[in-house]
Every structure is written in structure tokens, then in C-alpha cells.
Amino acid sequence: MTDTFDVVAVGIGPFNLALAALADELPELRFAAYDAKPRFDWHPGVLFDWATVQVGFLADLVSLVRPTSRWSFLSYLVDRDRMYPFYLAERFHLPRREYADYCGWAAERLPSTRFGVQVTALDWDHDRALWTVRLREPAGARSVRARHVVLGVGTRPVLPAPLEAIGGDRAIHSASYLSQVDGWAAGVRHVAVVGSGQSGAEVFLDLLRRQRDRGWAVSWLTRTATFAPLDYTKLVLEYTTPEYMHYFHHLAPGVRDRLLAGQWQLYKGIDSETIDAIHAELYHRLLDDTLPPVRLYPATAVRDASRGADGIELSCDHADTGSTGTLAVDAVVAATGYAARPPALLDPVRPLIDWDDQGRYRIDAQHRIGTVPAVSGGLYVQNAELHTHGAAAPDLGIGAYRSATILNAITGREAFRLPKRTAFQTFGGVR
């Protein structure tokens, strides 16, 4: 017989893991979460030993909504017998590896998570008024039914078309950096990093630290005017709170798009600690003139890329002077971000979804994707609503709040009490 669930979550990243952790407190809710990966895995390509998460440890799976949950980060520390070392360390921002281990700890113990199971397609059963979720697992293909589905398939790496055309292991996205860099042969003499967000900065710093052993020159290019910092000032951080998220959602779509274009430093900048570490590495290099050159190119966009006789040629444009130039390198790491794209599993139900004029989901305040009236079951989404909910959408600090919002909507009650005031600012002007 086909299992029927109240909620099926597709994808088990931090956001749907938060959903599973909170749903664990609702025994009346039949809940299952599926992921094709064999185990929890979070950004392995940039899981540097020294990197930290850019939000505080309270932005775990549950604490900003349910701090007493057994799935909190503090519960993880107790289970790992690390509470006193953490207390004495006085850390607010966690090492990235520790955050990943915490999520893996929860994923292994939650009874609703199922890894090694791929969701291949979603259909709407009009007769039963249920979603049919088609699965592929080691034992074969099967289906389950669900009253509601929550998509948490994450965002996908965006590789510029010229670099994608080059392909191979010498033109890669930063998402696969650590799995590729050790395999680069001794013939790699010059590496370029394209893009200056946090991932680009960390890759550049790692390349600098490897330079003495590997002997490569390093170039770092960004089309922005500066290698800009993440804006981590307190009142600006209120733009990642639920209060601003609700305000943003009620704005006209064109206004939202305009605001997002100017808010990129809320989620695309470089944290000050990484900038300081890079500057320190560059300063120390002044004491050793035997190292290959390191160059930083602000306001420089890569227009095209091609394979040359000795490697890869990057055709570049400078924004201020209008000049053009060519940079010859042996490998390129594109730290060019991620994008939310509708997964192929939605293909059978695309006609049932309400798309905006740019081919994006229309999403309501409770993170439910708009569908035709005949579809009574909820189709919810996590971290694909930047265009409707603003800069908070990809922020780990909104994960527990969004998951609680979705579960409250599904249960039709306040299963989780949500904070009513989350910012000092009054958005929307004087009334």
C-alpha cells in the first residue's frame, strides 16, 4: 500500500532539516523528508577548517523559535560533551565544520529523515486531492502520497556560460573547489578567482596559503567597484528579520526587484575577519620577493573565456576606464553565486503552478507557492523566495521562523509561537 503523509519535505539541507526538527514536536503530523544524498552534506567544496558561519550560533535549526528543543545546538554540545569548552571559548560565530557536524548529528537522529532516496517527480491526484511523490531508492521505484509538500532543494551553482563551455577540472565553480584543488597538477602556474563574495574571498585566501607549496600566481577579479565587506551593522541586520521580510513581501514586485539590487551586501559581501586575514597574508608576502605575483582586479568583469595554447584566456573589461585586456591562466575558480531554479521533479505539475512574468514562483506570506484553485494541497518552498521575501530568504537566521510559519499554516493553528516584534525600525514610513 502507498504511504500517505501529512507533509513530505523534498531535500534535506539546513532549512528542511529545521522543518523536520520542529515537526518532531508534532506527533499528530505524519512527516517524511527525502534526500538523494547518502548522508547530510553541506557545502563541502568550501568547508575550510578555519572558516566560520556568518550568523550567530542561535541561528541553529530551532532556537530562535523553540530554544528548549532537543535539536538545538546547545543540546548537540551536551551530547558531544563540549559544553564547557564552548562556554570558555566565548564563541558567537561557529566554525563552519562544527555547524555542518551539528546538522549531521540532527539528520542522523531525526526519525523522519531518509537519505539515499531521490524524489523524481511530483503529481497532483485530483481524485484523492493528494500529491503523489515518486521516489527512487536502492530497492527500486515507489510512490508516497502527501497532503502538503515542502521543497527545500536548495540553490544551484551558477557558472558563467564561457567557463561552462570550457568545462573540465580547470574551470570550476567554488562549490567544488576543495574536491578539485588537490588534484591540480604541478603544471598549474596561475589560478584566477572570479567573484568577490564570501566564497570567492575564502578561495582566494586558501590559494594564497597554498602558494608557497604549489608555486602558483594568483589573480582575483571582481566586477564590483571594491572587494566589498558584508554589512554586519546592527540596524542593517534588521533587514534579515521576519519584520522586514513581511514588509518586503507586501511591496509591488517591481519595487522588490529594485530594492534587492541595492541590498546585495546583506548576503553577498565578505566578512571583515576574512578581509583582515587576506590583508595579513598579502602583507607577510612583502617579506618574500621569491613568491609568484598576486594581483587583485576590482571593477573588472570577465566578458569571455577561451582555451588557449597554454591554458585559459580570460577577456576582461574594466568598468571605470572602458579598457579591455586578456589574462592567461591555467585554472579558474568561479565564485559566481547560486540561483534558485525550479527542479525537474516539478515538470509534471508546471501547468498547475502560478508563475510570475519572469518565470518565478508566486509565493504567499506563508511561503506557499501559488497554484490553480483545483489544487487544494499546499506546495511550500524554502530558500527560493528571494524575489518575494527579500534578503532574509537565504539567511540561516530565518530557517526556524520560516519552518514554524509553514507548520503553523499546515496545521491551521499556532503550533509554534512566533515573535511579534523583531526589529526596532518601523518599515513602510509614518502612518
Coordinates of C-alpha atoms in Angstrom, one line a residue:
M1 CA 0.0 0.0 0.0
T2 CA 1.2 3.6 -0.7
D3 CA 2.1 5.5 2.4
T4 CA 0.2 8.8 3.0
F5 CA 1.9 11.6 4.9
D6 CA 0.6 15.0 6.0
V7 CA 3.9 16.5 4.9
V8 CA 6.7 15.4 2.6
A9 CA 9.8 17.5 2.5
V10 CA 12.0 17.3 -0.6
G11 CA 15.6 17.9 0.1
I12 CA 17.4 17.9 3.4
G13 CA 19.5 20.9 3.7
P14 CA 19.6 23.1 6.9
F15 CA 16.1 24.6 6.1
N16 CA 14.2 21.4 5.7
L17 CA 16.2 19.9 8.5
A18 CA 14.8 22.7 10.7
L19 CA 11.4 21.8 9.4
A20 CA 11.9 18.2 10.4
A21 CA 13.3 19.2 13.8
L22 CA 10.2 21.3 14.6
A23 CA 7.8 18.8 13.1
D24 CA 9.3 16.2 15.5
E25 CA 7.4 18.1 18.3
L26 CA 4.0 17.5 16.5
P27 CA 3.3 13.7 17.0
E28 CA 0.0 14.1 15.2
L29 CA 1.7 15.1 12.0
R30 CA 2.9 12.3 9.7
F31 CA 6.1 13.7 8.3
A32 CA 8.9 12.4 6.0
A33 CA 11.9 14.1 4.4
Y34 CA 13.8 12.7 1.5
D35 CA 17.2 13.5 0.0
A36 CA 19.2 11.7 -2.8
K37 CA 22.5 12.1 -1.0
P38 CA 23.6 9.2 1.2
R39 CA 24.0 11.5 4.2
F40 CA 23.8 15.1 5.2
D41 CA 26.3 17.2 3.3
W42 CA 26.6 21.0 3.5
H43 CA 28.8 23.0 1.1
P44 CA 31.7 20.5 1.1
G45 CA 33.5 22.5 -1.6
V46 CA 34.2 25.4 0.8
L47 CA 34.3 23.6 4.1
F48 CA 37.6 25.1 5.2
D49 CA 39.0 24.2 8.6
W50 CA 39.3 27.9 9.5
A51 CA 36.0 29.2 8.1
T52 CA 33.1 30.4 10.3
V53 CA 29.4 30.7 9.8
Q54 CA 28.3 34.3 9.2
V55 CA 25.4 34.1 11.7
G56 CA 25.4 33.5 15.4
F57 CA 25.0 30.1 16.9
L58 CA 21.4 30.8 17.9
A59 CA 20.6 30.6 14.2
D60 CA 20.6 26.9 14.5
L61 CA 17.7 24.6 13.4
V62 CA 15.3 25.6 16.2
S63 CA 16.5 28.0 18.9
L64 CA 15.0 31.3 17.5
V65 CA 11.6 29.7 17.8
R66 CA 12.0 26.8 20.2
P67 CA 15.1 27.2 22.3
T68 CA 14.1 24.3 24.6
S69 CA 14.1 21.8 21.7
R70 CA 16.2 18.7 22.0
W71 CA 17.5 19.5 18.5
S72 CA 19.2 22.8 19.5
F73 CA 22.9 23.5 19.0
L74 CA 23.3 23.5 22.8
S75 CA 21.7 20.1 23.0
Y76 CA 24.2 18.9 20.4
L77 CA 27.1 20.3 22.6
V78 CA 25.8 18.4 25.6
D79 CA 25.6 15.2 23.6
R80 CA 29.1 15.7 22.3
D81 CA 30.4 16.7 25.8
R82 CA 31.7 20.0 24.5
M83 CA 29.5 22.5 26.5
Y84 CA 32.3 23.7 28.8
P85 CA 34.9 24.2 26.0
F86 CA 32.3 26.1 24.0
Y87 CA 31.4 28.2 27.1
L88 CA 35.0 29.1 27.7
A89 CA 35.7 29.8 24.1
E90 CA 33.1 32.6 24.1
R91 CA 32.2 31.9 20.5
F92 CA 29.2 33.5 18.9
H93 CA 30.1 32.5 15.3
L94 CA 30.7 28.8 14.9
P95 CA 33.3 27.1 12.8
R96 CA 31.6 26.0 9.6
R97 CA 32.7 22.4 10.2
E98 CA 31.1 22.5 13.6
Y99 CA 27.8 23.8 12.2
A100 CA 27.9 21.1 9.5
D101 CA 28.6 18.4 12.1
Y102 CA 25.7 19.7 14.2
C103 CA 23.3 19.4 11.3
G104 CA 24.6 16.0 10.5
W105 CA 24.1 15.0 14.2
A106 CA 20.4 16.0 13.9
A107 CA 19.9 14.5 10.5
E108 CA 21.2 11.1 11.7
R109 CA 18.9 11.1 14.7
L110 CA 15.6 12.6 13.5
P111 CA 13.2 9.7 12.8
S112 CA 11.7 11.4 9.7
T113 CA 14.8 11.9 7.6
R114 CA 15.5 9.4 4.8
F115 CA 18.7 9.7 2.8
G116 CA 19.6 7.9 -0.4
V117 CA 16.1 8.4 -1.7
Q118 CA 15.6 10.6 -4.8
V119 CA 12.3 12.4 -5.5
T120 CA 11.9 12.0 -9.2
A121 CA 8.5 13.6 -9.9
L122 CA 5.6 15.3 -8.3
D123 CA 2.0 14.8 -9.5
W124 CA -1.4 16.1 -8.3
D125 CA -4.0 13.4 -7.8
H126 CA -7.3 15.2 -8.4
D127 CA -9.5 12.3 -7.3
R128 CA -7.8 11.9 -3.9
A129 CA -6.8 15.6 -3.5
L130 CA -3.3 14.5 -2.6
W131 CA 0.2 14.9 -4.0
T132 CA 1.8 11.8 -5.5
V133 CA 5.5 11.9 -4.7
R134 CA 7.5 9.5 -6.9
L135 CA 10.7 8.1 -5.4
R136 CA 13.7 6.2 -6.5
E137 CA 15.7 4.2 -3.8
P138 CA 18.1 1.3 -3.8
A139 CA 15.2 -1.2 -3.7
G140 CA 13.5 0.3 -6.7
A141 CA 10.9 2.9 -7.6
R142 CA 7.8 3.6 -5.5
S143 CA 5.4 6.4 -4.6
V144 CA 4.0 8.0 -1.5
R145 CA 1.2 10.5 -1.1
A146 CA 1.2 13.7 0.8
R147 CA -1.3 16.4 1.7
H148 CA 1.4 19.0 1.6
V149 CA 4.9 19.2 0.0
V150 CA 7.8 21.4 1.1
L151 CA 10.5 22.0 -1.5
G152 CA 14.0 22.5 0.1
V153 CA 16.1 21.5 -2.8
G154 CA 18.5 24.4 -2.3
T155 CA 20.1 26.7 -4.9
R156 CA 22.4 25.6 -7.7
P157 CA 25.8 26.9 -8.6
V158 CA 25.9 29.4 -11.4
L159 CA 28.9 29.0 -13.7
P160 CA 29.2 31.8 -16.4
A161 CA 28.5 30.4 -19.9
P162 CA 32.0 31.0 -21.2
L163 CA 33.5 29.0 -18.4
E164 CA 30.9 26.3 -18.6
A165 CA 31.8 25.9 -22.3
I166 CA 35.4 25.3 -21.3
G167 CA 34.5 22.6 -18.7
G168 CA 36.9 20.1 -17.2
D169 CA 38.6 20.4 -13.9
R170 CA 40.3 23.7 -14.7
A171 CA 37.2 25.9 -14.9
I172 CA 35.1 25.1 -11.9
H173 CA 32.6 26.7 -9.5
S174 CA 33.7 27.4 -6.0
A175 CA 31.1 24.8 -4.8
S176 CA 33.5 22.0 -5.9
Y177 CA 36.8 23.8 -5.1
L178 CA 38.1 21.6 -2.3
S179 CA 37.3 18.4 -4.2
Q180 CA 39.3 19.6 -7.2
V181 CA 42.2 21.8 -6.0
D182 CA 44.4 18.9 -4.6
G183 CA 44.2 17.2 -8.0
W184 CA 45.6 20.1 -10.0
A185 CA 48.9 19.0 -11.4
A186 CA 52.2 20.8 -11.0
G187 CA 51.6 22.4 -14.4
V188 CA 49.1 24.8 -12.8
R189 CA 51.1 28.0 -12.6
H190 CA 48.4 30.7 -12.5
V191 CA 45.0 30.5 -10.9
A192 CA 42.3 33.1 -11.2
V193 CA 39.3 33.6 -8.8
V194 CA 36.3 35.3 -10.4
G195 CA 33.8 36.8 -8.0
S196 CA 34.2 38.6 -4.6
G197 CA 31.6 37.3 -2.3
Q198 CA 32.5 35.3 0.8
S199 CA 33.2 32.1 -1.2
G200 CA 35.5 34.0 -3.6
A201 CA 37.4 35.6 -0.7
E202 CA 37.8 32.2 1.1
V203 CA 39.0 30.5 -2.1
F204 CA 41.5 33.4 -2.7
L205 CA 42.8 33.1 0.9
D206 CA 43.2 29.4 0.6
L207 CA 45.1 29.7 -2.7
L208 CA 47.4 32.3 -1.0
R209 CA 48.1 29.9 1.9
R210 CA 48.9 27.1 -0.6
Q211 CA 51.1 29.3 -2.7
R212 CA 54.5 28.6 -1.1
D213 CA 54.0 24.8 -1.6
R214 CA 52.3 25.0 -5.0
G215 CA 54.2 27.9 -6.6
W216 CA 51.3 29.4 -8.4
A217 CA 50.5 33.0 -9.2
V218 CA 47.0 34.1 -8.1
S219 CA 44.7 36.7 -9.6
W220 CA 41.4 37.8 -8.1
L221 CA 38.8 39.6 -10.3
T222 CA 35.5 41.2 -9.3
R223 CA 33.2 43.3 -11.4
T224 CA 32.1 45.3 -8.4
A225 CA 33.9 48.6 -7.7
T226 CA 35.5 47.2 -4.5
F227 CA 36.1 43.9 -2.7
A228 CA 33.2 44.9 -0.5
P229 CA 32.5 43.9 3.1
L230 CA 29.4 42.2 4.3
D231 CA 27.3 44.8 6.0
Y232 CA 27.0 43.5 9.5
T233 CA 26.0 46.6 11.3
K234 CA 23.1 46.1 13.7
L235 CA 20.3 48.2 12.2
V236 CA 21.2 46.9 8.7
L237 CA 20.9 43.3 10.0
E238 CA 17.2 44.1 10.8
Y239 CA 16.7 43.7 7.1
T240 CA 17.1 40.0 7.6
T241 CA 14.4 39.8 10.3
P242 CA 10.9 38.5 10.0
E243 CA 9.6 42.0 10.4
Y244 CA 11.3 43.3 7.3
M245 CA 10.5 40.1 5.4
H246 CA 6.8 40.7 6.0
Y247 CA 7.1 44.3 4.9
F248 CA 9.1 43.3 1.8
H249 CA 6.5 40.7 0.8
H250 CA 3.8 43.3 0.6
L251 CA 5.6 45.6 -1.8
A252 CA 4.9 45.6 -5.5
P253 CA 7.1 43.1 -7.5
G254 CA 9.0 45.9 -9.3
V255 CA 9.8 47.6 -6.1
R256 CA 11.1 44.4 -4.6
D257 CA 13.4 43.8 -7.5
R258 CA 14.7 47.3 -7.3
L259 CA 15.4 47.0 -3.6
L260 CA 17.1 43.6 -3.9
A261 CA 19.6 45.1 -6.5
G262 CA 20.8 47.5 -3.8
Q263 CA 20.9 45.1 -0.9
W264 CA 23.5 42.7 -2.1
Q265 CA 25.9 43.5 0.7
L266 CA 23.4 41.9 3.1
Y267 CA 24.2 38.5 1.8
K268 CA 27.0 38.7 -0.8
G269 CA 29.7 40.7 0.9
I270 CA 32.9 39.4 2.6
D271 CA 33.0 39.3 6.4
S272 CA 35.6 41.6 8.0
E273 CA 37.6 38.8 9.6
T274 CA 38.2 37.2 6.1
I275 CA 39.2 40.6 4.7
D276 CA 41.6 41.1 7.6
A277 CA 43.1 37.7 7.1
I278 CA 43.6 38.3 3.4
H279 CA 45.3 41.6 4.0
A280 CA 47.6 40.0 6.6
E281 CA 48.6 37.3 4.1
L282 CA 49.4 40.0 1.5
Y283 CA 51.4 42.0 4.0
H284 CA 53.5 39.0 5.0
R285 CA 54.3 38.4 1.3
L286 CA 56.2 41.7 1.3
L287 CA 58.9 39.9 3.2
D288 CA 59.5 37.3 0.5
D289 CA 60.1 38.5 -3.1
T290 CA 60.6 35.0 -4.4
L291 CA 56.9 34.2 -4.4
P292 CA 54.9 34.4 -7.7
P293 CA 52.8 37.5 -8.2
V294 CA 49.4 38.1 -6.6
R295 CA 47.1 40.6 -8.2
L296 CA 43.7 41.9 -7.3
Y297 CA 41.5 43.5 -10.0
P298 CA 38.4 45.4 -8.8
A299 CA 35.9 46.8 -11.3
T300 CA 37.0 44.1 -13.8
A301 CA 34.4 41.9 -15.5
V302 CA 35.1 38.7 -17.4
R303 CA 33.4 39.1 -20.7
D304 CA 34.6 35.9 -22.4
A305 CA 36.8 32.9 -21.9
S306 CA 38.5 30.5 -24.3
R307 CA 41.1 27.8 -24.3
G308 CA 44.5 29.0 -25.4
A309 CA 47.6 27.1 -26.4
D310 CA 48.9 27.3 -22.8
G311 CA 45.7 27.3 -20.8
I312 CA 42.7 29.5 -20.4
E313 CA 42.4 33.1 -21.7
L314 CA 40.0 35.5 -19.9
S315 CA 38.9 38.5 -21.9
C316 CA 38.2 41.3 -19.4
D317 CA 36.6 44.7 -19.4
H318 CA 37.4 47.5 -16.9
A319 CA 34.3 49.4 -15.7
D320 CA 36.0 52.7 -15.0
T321 CA 38.3 53.2 -17.9
G322 CA 36.5 51.1 -20.5
S323 CA 39.8 49.3 -21.3
T324 CA 39.9 45.7 -22.3
G325 CA 42.6 43.1 -21.7
T326 CA 43.4 39.4 -21.7
L327 CA 44.5 37.3 -18.7
A328 CA 46.2 34.0 -19.3
V329 CA 45.7 31.4 -16.5
D330 CA 45.8 27.7 -16.1
A331 CA 42.8 27.3 -13.8
V332 CA 39.7 29.4 -12.9
V333 CA 37.5 29.2 -9.8
A334 CA 34.2 31.0 -10.4
A335 CA 32.7 32.2 -7.1
T336 CA 29.8 33.4 -9.1
G337 CA 27.0 32.5 -6.7
Y338 CA 23.9 30.3 -6.7
A339 CA 20.4 30.6 -8.2
A340 CA 17.1 29.1 -7.3
R341 CA 15.8 27.1 -10.2
P342 CA 12.6 25.0 -10.4
P343 CA 13.7 21.4 -10.1
A344 CA 12.8 18.9 -12.9
L345 CA 10.6 17.0 -10.5
L346 CA 8.0 19.8 -10.9
D347 CA 7.8 19.2 -14.7
P348 CA 4.5 17.2 -14.4
V349 CA 2.8 19.9 -12.5
R350 CA 4.2 23.1 -14.1
P351 CA 0.8 23.9 -15.6
L352 CA -0.7 23.9 -12.1
I353 CA 1.8 26.5 -10.7
D354 CA 1.3 30.2 -10.8
W355 CA 4.4 31.7 -12.3
D356 CA 5.2 35.5 -12.5
D357 CA 6.2 37.3 -15.7
Q358 CA 9.9 36.3 -15.1
G359 CA 9.2 32.6 -14.7
R360 CA 9.5 32.6 -10.9
Y361 CA 7.1 31.2 -8.4
R362 CA 4.4 33.5 -7.0
I363 CA 4.7 32.8 -3.2
D364 CA 2.4 34.0 -0.4
A365 CA 3.4 35.3 3.0
Q366 CA 3.4 31.7 4.4
H367 CA 5.9 30.6 1.8
R368 CA 3.2 28.7 -0.2
I369 CA 3.6 28.6 -4.0
G370 CA 0.6 29.8 -5.8
T371 CA -1.3 27.0 -7.7
V372 CA -4.5 26.7 -9.7
P373 CA -7.7 26.6 -7.5
A374 CA -8.2 22.9 -8.2
V375 CA -5.0 22.1 -6.2
S376 CA -6.1 22.1 -2.5
G377 CA -2.8 20.7 -1.2
G378 CA -0.1 23.0 -0.2
L379 CA 3.2 23.3 -2.1
Y380 CA 5.7 25.3 0.0
V381 CA 9.2 26.4 -0.6
Q382 CA 12.3 27.2 1.4
N383 CA 15.1 29.5 0.1
A384 CA 13.6 30.1 -3.4
E385 CA 11.8 33.3 -2.4
L386 CA 14.5 35.9 -2.5
H387 CA 12.3 37.8 -5.0
T388 CA 9.2 37.7 -2.7
H389 CA 10.6 37.7 0.8
G390 CA 13.9 39.6 0.4
A391 CA 17.4 39.2 1.8
A392 CA 16.2 37.1 4.7
A393 CA 15.4 34.1 2.4
P394 CA 18.9 32.6 2.2
D395 CA 19.8 33.6 5.8
L396 CA 20.2 30.7 8.3
G397 CA 18.7 33.0 10.9
I398 CA 15.3 32.8 9.3
G399 CA 15.3 29.0 9.0
A400 CA 13.5 28.2 12.2
Y401 CA 11.0 31.0 11.8
R402 CA 10.1 30.1 8.2
S403 CA 9.7 26.4 9.1
A404 CA 7.5 27.3 12.1
T405 CA 5.4 29.6 9.8
I406 CA 4.9 26.7 7.3
L407 CA 3.9 24.2 10.0
N408 CA 1.5 26.7 11.6
A409 CA -0.1 27.2 8.1
I410 CA -0.3 23.4 7.6
T411 CA -1.8 22.6 11.0
G412 CA -4.1 25.6 10.9
R413 CA -3.1 26.6 14.4
E414 CA -0.3 28.3 16.3
A415 CA 1.7 25.2 16.9
F416 CA 4.7 27.4 17.4
R417 CA 4.5 30.8 18.9
L418 CA 6.3 33.3 16.6
P419 CA 7.9 36.5 17.8
K420 CA 5.7 39.6 17.2
R421 CA 8.4 42.3 17.2
T422 CA 11.8 41.5 15.7
A423 CA 13.1 45.0 14.7
F424 CA 13.4 48.5 16.2
Q425 CA 12.8 50.1 12.9
T426 CA 9.3 50.8 11.5
F427 CA 9.4 49.8 7.9
G428 CA 6.9 51.4 5.5
G429 CA 7.1 55.0 6.8
V430 CA 5.0 57.1 9.1
R431 CA 1.3 56.4 9.1

